[in-house]
CSV table of C-alpha atoms in Angstrom, one decimal:
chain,number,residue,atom,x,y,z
I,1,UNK,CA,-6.6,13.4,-86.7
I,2,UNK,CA,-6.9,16.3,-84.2
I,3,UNK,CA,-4.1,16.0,-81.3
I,4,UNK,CA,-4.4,18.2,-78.1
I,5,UNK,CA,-1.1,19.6,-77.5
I,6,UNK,CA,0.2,21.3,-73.7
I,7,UNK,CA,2.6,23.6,-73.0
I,8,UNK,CA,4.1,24.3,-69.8
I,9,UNK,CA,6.4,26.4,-67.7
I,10,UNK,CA,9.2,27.8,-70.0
I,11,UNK,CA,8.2,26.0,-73.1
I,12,UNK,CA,4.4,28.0,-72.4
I,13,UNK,CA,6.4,30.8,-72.2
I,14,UNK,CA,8.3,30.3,-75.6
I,15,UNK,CA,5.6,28.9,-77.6
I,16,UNK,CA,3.5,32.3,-76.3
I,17,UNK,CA,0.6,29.5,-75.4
I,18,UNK,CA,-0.5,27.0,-72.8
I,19,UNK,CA,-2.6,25.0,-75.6
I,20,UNK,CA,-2.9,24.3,-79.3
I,21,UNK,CA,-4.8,21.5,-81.6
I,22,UNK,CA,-2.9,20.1,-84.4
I,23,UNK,CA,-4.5,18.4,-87.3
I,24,UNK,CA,-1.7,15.8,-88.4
I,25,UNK,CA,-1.9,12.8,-91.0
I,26,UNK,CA,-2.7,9.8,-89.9
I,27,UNK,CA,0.1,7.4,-87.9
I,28,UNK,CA,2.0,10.5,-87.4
I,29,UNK,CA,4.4,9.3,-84.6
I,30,UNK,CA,5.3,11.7,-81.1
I,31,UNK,CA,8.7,12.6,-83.1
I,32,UNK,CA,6.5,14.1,-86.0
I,33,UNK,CA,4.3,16.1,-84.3
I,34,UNK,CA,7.4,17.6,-82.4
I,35,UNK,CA,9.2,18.6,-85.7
I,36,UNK,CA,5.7,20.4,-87.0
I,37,UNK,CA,6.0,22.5,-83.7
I,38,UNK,CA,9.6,23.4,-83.9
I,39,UNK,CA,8.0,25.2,-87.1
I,40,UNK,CA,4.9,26.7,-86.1
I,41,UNK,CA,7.4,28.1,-82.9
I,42,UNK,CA,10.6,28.6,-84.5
I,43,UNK,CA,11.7,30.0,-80.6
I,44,UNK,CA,11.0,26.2,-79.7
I,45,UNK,CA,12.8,24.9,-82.8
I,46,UNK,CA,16.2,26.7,-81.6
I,47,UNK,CA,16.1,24.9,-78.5
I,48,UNK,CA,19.3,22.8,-78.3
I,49,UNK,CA,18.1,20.1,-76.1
I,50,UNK,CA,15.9,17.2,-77.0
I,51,UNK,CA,12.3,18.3,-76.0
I,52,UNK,CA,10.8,15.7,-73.7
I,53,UNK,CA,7.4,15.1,-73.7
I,54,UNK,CA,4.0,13.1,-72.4
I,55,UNK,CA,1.1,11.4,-74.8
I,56,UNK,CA,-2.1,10.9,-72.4
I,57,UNK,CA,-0.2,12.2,-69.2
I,58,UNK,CA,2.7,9.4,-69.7
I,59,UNK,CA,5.9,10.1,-70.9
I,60,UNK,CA,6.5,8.9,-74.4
I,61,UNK,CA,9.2,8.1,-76.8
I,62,UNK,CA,9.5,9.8,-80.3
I,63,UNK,CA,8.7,6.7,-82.1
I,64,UNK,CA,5.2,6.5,-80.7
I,65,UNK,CA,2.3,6.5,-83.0
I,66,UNK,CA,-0.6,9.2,-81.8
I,67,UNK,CA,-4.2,8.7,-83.0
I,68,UNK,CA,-6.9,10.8,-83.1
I,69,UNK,CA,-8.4,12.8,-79.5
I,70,UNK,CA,-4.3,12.1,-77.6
I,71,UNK,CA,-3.0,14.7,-75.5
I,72,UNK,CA,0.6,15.3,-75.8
I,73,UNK,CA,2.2,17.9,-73.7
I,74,UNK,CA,6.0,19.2,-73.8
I,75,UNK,CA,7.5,19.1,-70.4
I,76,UNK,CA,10.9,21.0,-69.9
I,77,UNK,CA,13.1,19.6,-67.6
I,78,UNK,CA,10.9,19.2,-63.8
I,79,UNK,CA,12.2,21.1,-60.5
I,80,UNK,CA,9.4,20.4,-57.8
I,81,UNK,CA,10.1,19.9,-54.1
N,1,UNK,CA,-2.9,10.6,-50.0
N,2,UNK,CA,-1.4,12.5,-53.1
N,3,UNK,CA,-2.6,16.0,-53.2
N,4,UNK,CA,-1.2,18.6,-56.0
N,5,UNK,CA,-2.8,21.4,-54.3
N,6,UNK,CA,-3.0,25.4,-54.1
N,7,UNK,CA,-3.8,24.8,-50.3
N,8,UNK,CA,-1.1,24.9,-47.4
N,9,UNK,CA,-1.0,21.6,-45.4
N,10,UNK,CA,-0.9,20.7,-41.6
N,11,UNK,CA,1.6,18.1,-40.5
N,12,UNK,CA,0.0,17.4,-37.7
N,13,UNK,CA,-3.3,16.0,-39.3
N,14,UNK,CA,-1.2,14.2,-42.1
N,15,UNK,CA,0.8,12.2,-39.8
N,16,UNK,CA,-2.4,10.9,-38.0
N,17,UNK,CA,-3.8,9.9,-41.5
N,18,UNK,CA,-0.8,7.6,-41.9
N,19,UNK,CA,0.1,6.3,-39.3
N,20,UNK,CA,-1.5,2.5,-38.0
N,21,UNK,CA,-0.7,0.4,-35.5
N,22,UNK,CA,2.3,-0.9,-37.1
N,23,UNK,CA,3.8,2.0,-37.1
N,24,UNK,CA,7.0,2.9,-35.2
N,25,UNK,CA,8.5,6.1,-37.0
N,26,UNK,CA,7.5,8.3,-39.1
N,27,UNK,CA,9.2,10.6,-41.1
N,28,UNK,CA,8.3,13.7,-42.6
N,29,UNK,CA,9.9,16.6,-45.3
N,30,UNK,CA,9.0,19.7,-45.1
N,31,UNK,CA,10.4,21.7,-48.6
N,32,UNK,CA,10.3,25.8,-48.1
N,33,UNK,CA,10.7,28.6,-50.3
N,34,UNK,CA,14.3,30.2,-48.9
N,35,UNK,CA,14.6,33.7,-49.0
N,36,UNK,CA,18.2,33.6,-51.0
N,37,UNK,CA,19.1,30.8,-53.5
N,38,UNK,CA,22.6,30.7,-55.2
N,39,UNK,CA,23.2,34.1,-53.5
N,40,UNK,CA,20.4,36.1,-55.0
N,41,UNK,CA,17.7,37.4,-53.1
N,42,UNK,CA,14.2,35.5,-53.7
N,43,UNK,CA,11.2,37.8,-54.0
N,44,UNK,CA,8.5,35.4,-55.2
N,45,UNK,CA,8.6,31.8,-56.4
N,46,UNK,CA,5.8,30.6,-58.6
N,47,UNK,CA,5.1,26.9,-59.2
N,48,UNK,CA,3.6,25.1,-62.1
N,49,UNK,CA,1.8,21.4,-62.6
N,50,UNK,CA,0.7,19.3,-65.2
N,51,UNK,CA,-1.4,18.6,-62.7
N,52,UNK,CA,-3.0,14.7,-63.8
N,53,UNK,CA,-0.1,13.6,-64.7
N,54,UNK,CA,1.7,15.1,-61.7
N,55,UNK,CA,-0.8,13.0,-59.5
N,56,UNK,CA,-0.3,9.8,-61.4
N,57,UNK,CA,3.2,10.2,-61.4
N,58,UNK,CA,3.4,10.5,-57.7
N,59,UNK,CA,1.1,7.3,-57.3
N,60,UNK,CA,3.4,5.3,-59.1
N,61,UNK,CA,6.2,6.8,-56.9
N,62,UNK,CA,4.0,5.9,-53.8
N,63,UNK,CA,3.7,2.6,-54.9
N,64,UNK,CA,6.9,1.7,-55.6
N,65,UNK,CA,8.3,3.3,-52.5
N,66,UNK,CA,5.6,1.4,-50.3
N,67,UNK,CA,7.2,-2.1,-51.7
N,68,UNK,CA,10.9,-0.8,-52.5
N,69,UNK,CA,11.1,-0.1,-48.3
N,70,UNK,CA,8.3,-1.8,-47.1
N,71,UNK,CA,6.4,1.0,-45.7
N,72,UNK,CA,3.3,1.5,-44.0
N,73,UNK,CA,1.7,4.2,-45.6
N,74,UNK,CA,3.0,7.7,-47.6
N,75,UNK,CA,1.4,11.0,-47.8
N,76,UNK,CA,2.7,13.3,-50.5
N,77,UNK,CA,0.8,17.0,-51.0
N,78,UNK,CA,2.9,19.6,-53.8
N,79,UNK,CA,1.3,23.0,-54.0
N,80,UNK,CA,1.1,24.8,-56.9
N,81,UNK,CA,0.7,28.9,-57.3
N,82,UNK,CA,2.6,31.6,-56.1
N,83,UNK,CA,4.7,31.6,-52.7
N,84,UNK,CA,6.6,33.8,-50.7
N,85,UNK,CA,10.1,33.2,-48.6
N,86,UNK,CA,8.8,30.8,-45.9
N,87,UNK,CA,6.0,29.6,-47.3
N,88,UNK,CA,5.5,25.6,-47.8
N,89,UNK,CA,6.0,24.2,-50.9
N,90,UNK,CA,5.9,20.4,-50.5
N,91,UNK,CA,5.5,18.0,-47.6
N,92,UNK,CA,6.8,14.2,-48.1
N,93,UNK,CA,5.3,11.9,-44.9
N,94,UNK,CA,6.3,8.0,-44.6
N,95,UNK,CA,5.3,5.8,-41.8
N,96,UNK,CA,6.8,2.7,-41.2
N,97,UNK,CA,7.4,0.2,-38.8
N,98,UNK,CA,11.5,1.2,-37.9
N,99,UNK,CA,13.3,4.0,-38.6
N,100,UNK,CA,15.5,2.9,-41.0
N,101,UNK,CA,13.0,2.1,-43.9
N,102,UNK,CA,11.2,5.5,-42.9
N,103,UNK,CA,14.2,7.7,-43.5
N,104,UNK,CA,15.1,5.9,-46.3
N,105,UNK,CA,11.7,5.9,-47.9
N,106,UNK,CA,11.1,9.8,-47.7
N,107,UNK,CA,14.7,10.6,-49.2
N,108,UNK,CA,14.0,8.4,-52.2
N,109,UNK,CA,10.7,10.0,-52.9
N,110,UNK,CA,11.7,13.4,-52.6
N,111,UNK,CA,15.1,12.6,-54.9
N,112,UNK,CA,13.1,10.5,-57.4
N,113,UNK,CA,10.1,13.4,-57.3
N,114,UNK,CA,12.6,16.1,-58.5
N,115,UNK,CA,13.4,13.8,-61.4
N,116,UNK,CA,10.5,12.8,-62.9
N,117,UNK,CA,7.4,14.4,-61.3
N,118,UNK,CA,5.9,17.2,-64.0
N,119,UNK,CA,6.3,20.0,-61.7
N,120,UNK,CA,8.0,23.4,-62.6
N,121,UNK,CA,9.6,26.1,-60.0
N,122,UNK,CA,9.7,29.9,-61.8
N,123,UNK,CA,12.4,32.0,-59.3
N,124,UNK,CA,11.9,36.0,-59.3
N,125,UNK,CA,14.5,37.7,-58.2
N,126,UNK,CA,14.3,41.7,-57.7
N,127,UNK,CA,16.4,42.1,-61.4
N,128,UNK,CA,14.8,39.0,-63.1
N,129,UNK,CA,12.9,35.6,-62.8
N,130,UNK,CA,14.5,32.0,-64.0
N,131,UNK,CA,12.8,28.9,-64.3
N,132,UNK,CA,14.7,26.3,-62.0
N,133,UNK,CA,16.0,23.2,-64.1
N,134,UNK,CA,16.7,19.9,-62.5
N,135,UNK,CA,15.8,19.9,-58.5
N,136,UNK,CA,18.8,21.1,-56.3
P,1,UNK,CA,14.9,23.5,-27.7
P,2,UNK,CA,14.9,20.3,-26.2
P,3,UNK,CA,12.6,19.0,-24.0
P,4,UNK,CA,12.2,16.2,-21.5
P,5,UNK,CA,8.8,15.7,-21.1
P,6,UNK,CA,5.4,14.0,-20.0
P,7,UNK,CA,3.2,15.8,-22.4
P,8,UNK,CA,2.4,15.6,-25.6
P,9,UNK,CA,3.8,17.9,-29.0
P,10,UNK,CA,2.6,19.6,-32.0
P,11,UNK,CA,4.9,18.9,-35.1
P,12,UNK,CA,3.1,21.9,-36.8
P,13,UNK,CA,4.1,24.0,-33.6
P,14,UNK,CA,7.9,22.6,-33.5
P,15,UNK,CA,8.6,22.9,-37.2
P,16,UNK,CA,7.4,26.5,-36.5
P,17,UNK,CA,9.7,27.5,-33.8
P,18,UNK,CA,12.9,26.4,-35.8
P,19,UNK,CA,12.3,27.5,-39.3
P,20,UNK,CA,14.0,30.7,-40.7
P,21,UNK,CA,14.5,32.4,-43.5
P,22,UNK,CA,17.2,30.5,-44.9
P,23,UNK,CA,15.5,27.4,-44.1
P,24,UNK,CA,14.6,25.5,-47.3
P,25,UNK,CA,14.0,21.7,-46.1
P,26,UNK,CA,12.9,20.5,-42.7
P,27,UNK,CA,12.7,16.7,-41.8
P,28,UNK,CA,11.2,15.5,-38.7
P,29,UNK,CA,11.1,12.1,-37.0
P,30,UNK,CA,8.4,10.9,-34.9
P,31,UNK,CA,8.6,7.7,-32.3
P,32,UNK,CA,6.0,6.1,-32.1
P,33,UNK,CA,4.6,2.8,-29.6
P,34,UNK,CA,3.8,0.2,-31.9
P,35,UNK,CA,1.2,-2.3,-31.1
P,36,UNK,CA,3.7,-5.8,-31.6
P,37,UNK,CA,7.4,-5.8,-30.9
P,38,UNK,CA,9.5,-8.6,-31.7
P,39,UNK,CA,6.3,-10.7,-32.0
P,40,UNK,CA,4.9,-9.9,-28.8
P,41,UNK,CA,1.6,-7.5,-28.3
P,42,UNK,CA,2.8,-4.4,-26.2
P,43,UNK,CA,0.1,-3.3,-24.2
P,44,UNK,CA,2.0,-0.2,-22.1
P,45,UNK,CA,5.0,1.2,-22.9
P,46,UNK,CA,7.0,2.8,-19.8
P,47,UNK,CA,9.9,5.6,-20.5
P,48,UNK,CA,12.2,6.6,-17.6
P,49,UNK,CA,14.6,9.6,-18.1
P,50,UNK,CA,17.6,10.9,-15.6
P,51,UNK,CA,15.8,14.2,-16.8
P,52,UNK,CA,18.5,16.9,-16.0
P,53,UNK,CA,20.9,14.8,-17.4
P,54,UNK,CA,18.8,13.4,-20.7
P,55,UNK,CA,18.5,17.0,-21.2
P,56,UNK,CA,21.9,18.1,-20.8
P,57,UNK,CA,23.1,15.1,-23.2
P,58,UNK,CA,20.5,16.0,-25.7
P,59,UNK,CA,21.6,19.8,-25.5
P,60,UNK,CA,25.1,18.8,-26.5
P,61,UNK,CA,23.9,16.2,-29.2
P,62,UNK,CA,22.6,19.2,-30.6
P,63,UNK,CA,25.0,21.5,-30.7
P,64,UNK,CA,27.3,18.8,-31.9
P,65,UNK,CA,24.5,18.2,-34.8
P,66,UNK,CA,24.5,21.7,-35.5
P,67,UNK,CA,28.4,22.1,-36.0
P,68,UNK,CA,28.9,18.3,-38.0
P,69,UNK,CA,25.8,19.0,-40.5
P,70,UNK,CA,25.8,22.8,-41.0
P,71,UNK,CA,22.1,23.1,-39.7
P,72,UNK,CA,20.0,26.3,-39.1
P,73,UNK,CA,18.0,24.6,-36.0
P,74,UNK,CA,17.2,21.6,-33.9
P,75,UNK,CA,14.4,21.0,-31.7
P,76,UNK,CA,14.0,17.5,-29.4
P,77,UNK,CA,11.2,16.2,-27.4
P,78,UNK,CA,11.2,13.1,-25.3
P,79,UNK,CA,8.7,12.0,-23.6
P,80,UNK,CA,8.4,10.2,-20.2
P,81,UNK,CA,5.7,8.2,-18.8
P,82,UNK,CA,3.3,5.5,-19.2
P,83,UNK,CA,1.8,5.3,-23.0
P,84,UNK,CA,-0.2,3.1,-25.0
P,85,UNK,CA,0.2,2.0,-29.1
P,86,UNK,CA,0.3,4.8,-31.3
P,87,UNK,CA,1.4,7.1,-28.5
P,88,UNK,CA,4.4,9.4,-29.8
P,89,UNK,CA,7.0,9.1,-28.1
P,90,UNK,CA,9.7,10.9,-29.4
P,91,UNK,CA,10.2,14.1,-31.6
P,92,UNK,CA,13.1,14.9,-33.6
P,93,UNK,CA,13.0,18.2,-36.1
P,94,UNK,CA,15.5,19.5,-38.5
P,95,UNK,CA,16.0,22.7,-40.3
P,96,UNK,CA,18.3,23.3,-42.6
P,97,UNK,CA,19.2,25.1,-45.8
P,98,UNK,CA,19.1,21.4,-48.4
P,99,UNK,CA,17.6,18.7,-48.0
P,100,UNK,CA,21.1,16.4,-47.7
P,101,UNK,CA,22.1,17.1,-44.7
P,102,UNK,CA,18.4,17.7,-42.9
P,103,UNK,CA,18.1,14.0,-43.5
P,104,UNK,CA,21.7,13.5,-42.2
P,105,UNK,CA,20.8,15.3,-39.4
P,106,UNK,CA,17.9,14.4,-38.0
P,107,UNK,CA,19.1,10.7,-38.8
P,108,UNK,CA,22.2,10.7,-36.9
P,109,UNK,CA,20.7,12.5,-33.8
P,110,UNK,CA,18.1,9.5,-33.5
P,111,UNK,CA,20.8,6.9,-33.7
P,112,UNK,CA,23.3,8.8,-31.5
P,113,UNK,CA,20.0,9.4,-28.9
P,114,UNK,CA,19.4,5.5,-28.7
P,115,UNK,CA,23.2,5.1,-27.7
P,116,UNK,CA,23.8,7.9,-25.1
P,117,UNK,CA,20.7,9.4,-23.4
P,118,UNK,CA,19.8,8.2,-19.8
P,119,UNK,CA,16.7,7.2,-21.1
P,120,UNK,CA,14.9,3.9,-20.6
P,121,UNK,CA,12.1,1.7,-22.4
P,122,UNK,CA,9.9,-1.1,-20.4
P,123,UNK,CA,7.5,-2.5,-22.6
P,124,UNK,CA,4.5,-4.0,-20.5
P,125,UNK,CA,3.4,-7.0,-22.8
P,126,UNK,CA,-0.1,-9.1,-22.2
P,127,UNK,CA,2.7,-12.1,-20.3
P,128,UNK,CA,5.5,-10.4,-18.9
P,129,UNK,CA,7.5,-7.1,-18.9
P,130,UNK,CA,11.1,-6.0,-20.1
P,131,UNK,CA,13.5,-3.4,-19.9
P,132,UNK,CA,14.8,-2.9,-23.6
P,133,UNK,CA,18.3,-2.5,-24.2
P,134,UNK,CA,20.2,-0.7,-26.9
P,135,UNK,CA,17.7,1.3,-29.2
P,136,UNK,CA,16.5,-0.4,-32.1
L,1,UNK,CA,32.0,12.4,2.6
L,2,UNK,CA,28.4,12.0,1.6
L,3,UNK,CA,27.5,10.7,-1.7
L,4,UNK,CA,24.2,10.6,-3.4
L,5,UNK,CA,23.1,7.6,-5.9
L,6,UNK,CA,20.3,7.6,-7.6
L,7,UNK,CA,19.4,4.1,-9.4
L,8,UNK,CA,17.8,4.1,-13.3
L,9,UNK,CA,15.0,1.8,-14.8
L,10,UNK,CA,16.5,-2.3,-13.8
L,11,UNK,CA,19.1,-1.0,-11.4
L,12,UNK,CA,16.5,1.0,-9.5
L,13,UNK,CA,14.4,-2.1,-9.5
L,14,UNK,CA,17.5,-4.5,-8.5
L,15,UNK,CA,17.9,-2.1,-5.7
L,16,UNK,CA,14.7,-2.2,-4.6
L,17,UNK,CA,15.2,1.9,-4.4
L,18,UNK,CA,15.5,5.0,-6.7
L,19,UNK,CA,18.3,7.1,-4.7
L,20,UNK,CA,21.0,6.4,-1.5
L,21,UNK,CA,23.2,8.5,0.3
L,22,UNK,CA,26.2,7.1,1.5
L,23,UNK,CA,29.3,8.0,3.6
L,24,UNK,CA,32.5,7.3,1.6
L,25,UNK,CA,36.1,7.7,2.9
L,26,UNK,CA,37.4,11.2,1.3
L,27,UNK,CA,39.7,10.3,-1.6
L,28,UNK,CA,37.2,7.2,-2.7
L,29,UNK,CA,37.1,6.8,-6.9
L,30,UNK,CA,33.7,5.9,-8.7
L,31,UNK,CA,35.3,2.3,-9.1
L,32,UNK,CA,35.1,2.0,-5.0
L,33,UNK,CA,31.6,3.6,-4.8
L,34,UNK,CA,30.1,0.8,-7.5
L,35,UNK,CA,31.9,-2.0,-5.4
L,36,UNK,CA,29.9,-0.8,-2.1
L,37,UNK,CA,27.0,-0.6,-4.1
L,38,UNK,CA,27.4,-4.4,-5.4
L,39,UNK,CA,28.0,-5.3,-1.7
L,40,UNK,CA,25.1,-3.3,-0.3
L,41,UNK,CA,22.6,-4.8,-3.5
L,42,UNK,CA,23.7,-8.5,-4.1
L,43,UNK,CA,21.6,-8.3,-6.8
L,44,UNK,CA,23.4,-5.6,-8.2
L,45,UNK,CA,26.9,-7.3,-7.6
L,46,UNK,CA,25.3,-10.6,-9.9
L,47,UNK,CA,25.2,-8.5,-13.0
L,48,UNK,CA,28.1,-9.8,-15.1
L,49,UNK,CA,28.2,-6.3,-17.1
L,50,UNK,CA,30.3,-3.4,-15.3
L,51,UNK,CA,27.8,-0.7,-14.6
L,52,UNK,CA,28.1,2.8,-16.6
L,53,UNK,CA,27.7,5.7,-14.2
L,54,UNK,CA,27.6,9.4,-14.1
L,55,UNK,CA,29.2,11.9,-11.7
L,56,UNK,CA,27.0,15.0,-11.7
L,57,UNK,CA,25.1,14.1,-14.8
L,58,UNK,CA,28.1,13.5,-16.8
L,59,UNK,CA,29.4,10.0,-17.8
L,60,UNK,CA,32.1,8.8,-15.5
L,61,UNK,CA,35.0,6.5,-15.9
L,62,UNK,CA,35.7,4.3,-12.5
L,63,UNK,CA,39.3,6.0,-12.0
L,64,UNK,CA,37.5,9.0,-10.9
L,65,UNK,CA,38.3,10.4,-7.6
L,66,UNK,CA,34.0,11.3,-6.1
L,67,UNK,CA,34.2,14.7,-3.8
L,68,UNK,CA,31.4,15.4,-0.8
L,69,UNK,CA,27.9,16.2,-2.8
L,70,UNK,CA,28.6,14.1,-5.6
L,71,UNK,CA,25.6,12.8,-7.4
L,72,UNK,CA,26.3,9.7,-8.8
L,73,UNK,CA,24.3,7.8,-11.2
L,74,UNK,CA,23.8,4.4,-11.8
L,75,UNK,CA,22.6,3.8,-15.7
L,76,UNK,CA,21.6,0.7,-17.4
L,77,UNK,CA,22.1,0.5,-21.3
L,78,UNK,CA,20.1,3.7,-22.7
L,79,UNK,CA,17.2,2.9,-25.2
L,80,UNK,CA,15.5,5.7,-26.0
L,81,UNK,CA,13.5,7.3,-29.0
């Protein structure tokens, strides 16, 4: 299954992209498709802190089970206003 | 009205959008870009949305603000781009019937925004440029 | 600047005049006549000021808001005369460096106004008239 | 000494007028000024509620001894904003 995958603010910086398309196996879950880009970005794989992120512009846990066409996006920690 | 917008806003012709004839106060937030921030001098200050989910986060803030303090109606507009020292970066409007809701209203939507709303604030300074984490 | 007033303000123009560059959050508060009060249907509001007085009580509610909340600038309008719902009545504008204490601000100089400034309220209902006492 | 009054919102109306001038005894305190008022306005001396004044735009307390040119105010509970 093909996943759309964001990047924003620092983490755009660090993955060197704002977007990427993943083919994963599928019932990968949210958790999953993090670990795959903490290798294809080894920069994002050093990061200490949990990476938070959004499946179809909601956040979402790790255990969540994508399918085919969702857009995730990895969302560093937020500092509007 | 939720905008996430590259456009400055007037105050004026938000508050007349809100307000109704229940309405008694209205209270409004203006955020800026300072010219210092933790004693270093700000040169630009670039801001960054995931812009959909942005907007449907702030409705869902709206809404539960609206029924959390029983307001009368909530305007929220966040630019996005690059600003200077003075410019306008956010403006948070409640109307309500009293005062106290009002005040109350606009403080928990700008605290709760700085938590949760996919926003991102990029600082550069003459010698170097941070991204903000956590709102302050 | 504080003003005692008949006529009516700008917020855009106010939050203007008291922004600077180390201003990073302004909060403003408008009054405004609302159609029902306590249940009955207002249908003119009256405000009566001991202007030279309002304005010197106002001028030292500010400086005294300045000093308590560590504020860059404070700008007050009143206004006096006969209105009608959704008139504003009242203007109350904040600058300051954080957010915290704009909201502290501008919150306490409304509740302190409503205590100590020689102004007055008649509300002219469809039945009967009264002179409100103690702001609420 | 002359003394000038000016009457606020329902004490203007009790009085039936805005402003007075009366002729006080040198020495006289706010206190004695408010009781000649209540004398002069019956309707004014009815109100169970001492009245709050001002001497030259500034609160007053009663104990305070009123000088020729005074400007005394009479104000009714404030309710602005």
């Amino acid at each position: 299954m093909k996943i759309k995958v964001k990047f924003f603010a620092s983490y755009r910086e660090i993955a060197g992209r704002s977007e990427a398309v993943l083919d994963l196996t599928d019932g990968s879950s949210l958790g999953i498709l993090l670990e795959d880009l903490k290798g294809r970005y080894p920069k994002l794989g050093s990061l200490t802190d949990s990476i938070i992120a959004s499946v179809n512009k909601r956040y979402a846990k790790e255990d969540l089970v994508l399918k085919d066409g969702d857009e995730v996006a990895l969302l560093p920690p937020v500092s509007g206003g | 009205m939720i905008l996430v917008t590259e456009d400055d806003f007037s105050v004026d012709d938000v508050l007349k959008k809100i307000r109704n004839e229940r309405t008694g106060a209205v209270v409004s937030f203006v955020g800026v870009v300072r010219e210092e921030d933790r004693g270093r001098k700000v040169r630009k200050m670039e801001m960054e949305a995931y812009k959909d989910m942005a907007v449907g986060e702030l409705s869902n803030l709206r809404e539960k603000a609206m029924k959390k303090f029983g307001l009368e109606e909530i305007a929220i507009i966040h630019r996005v781009g690059s600003f200077s020292p003075g410019d306008n970066i956010v403006l948070i409007a409640v109307a309500a019937g009293h005062r106290k809701e009002a005040f109350a209203g606009a403080e928990y939507l700008i605290d709760e925004m700085k938590k949760i709303v996919p926003l991102w604030k990029k600082e550069i300074f003459e010698d170097g440029e941070i991204w903000v984490e956590g709102g302050h």
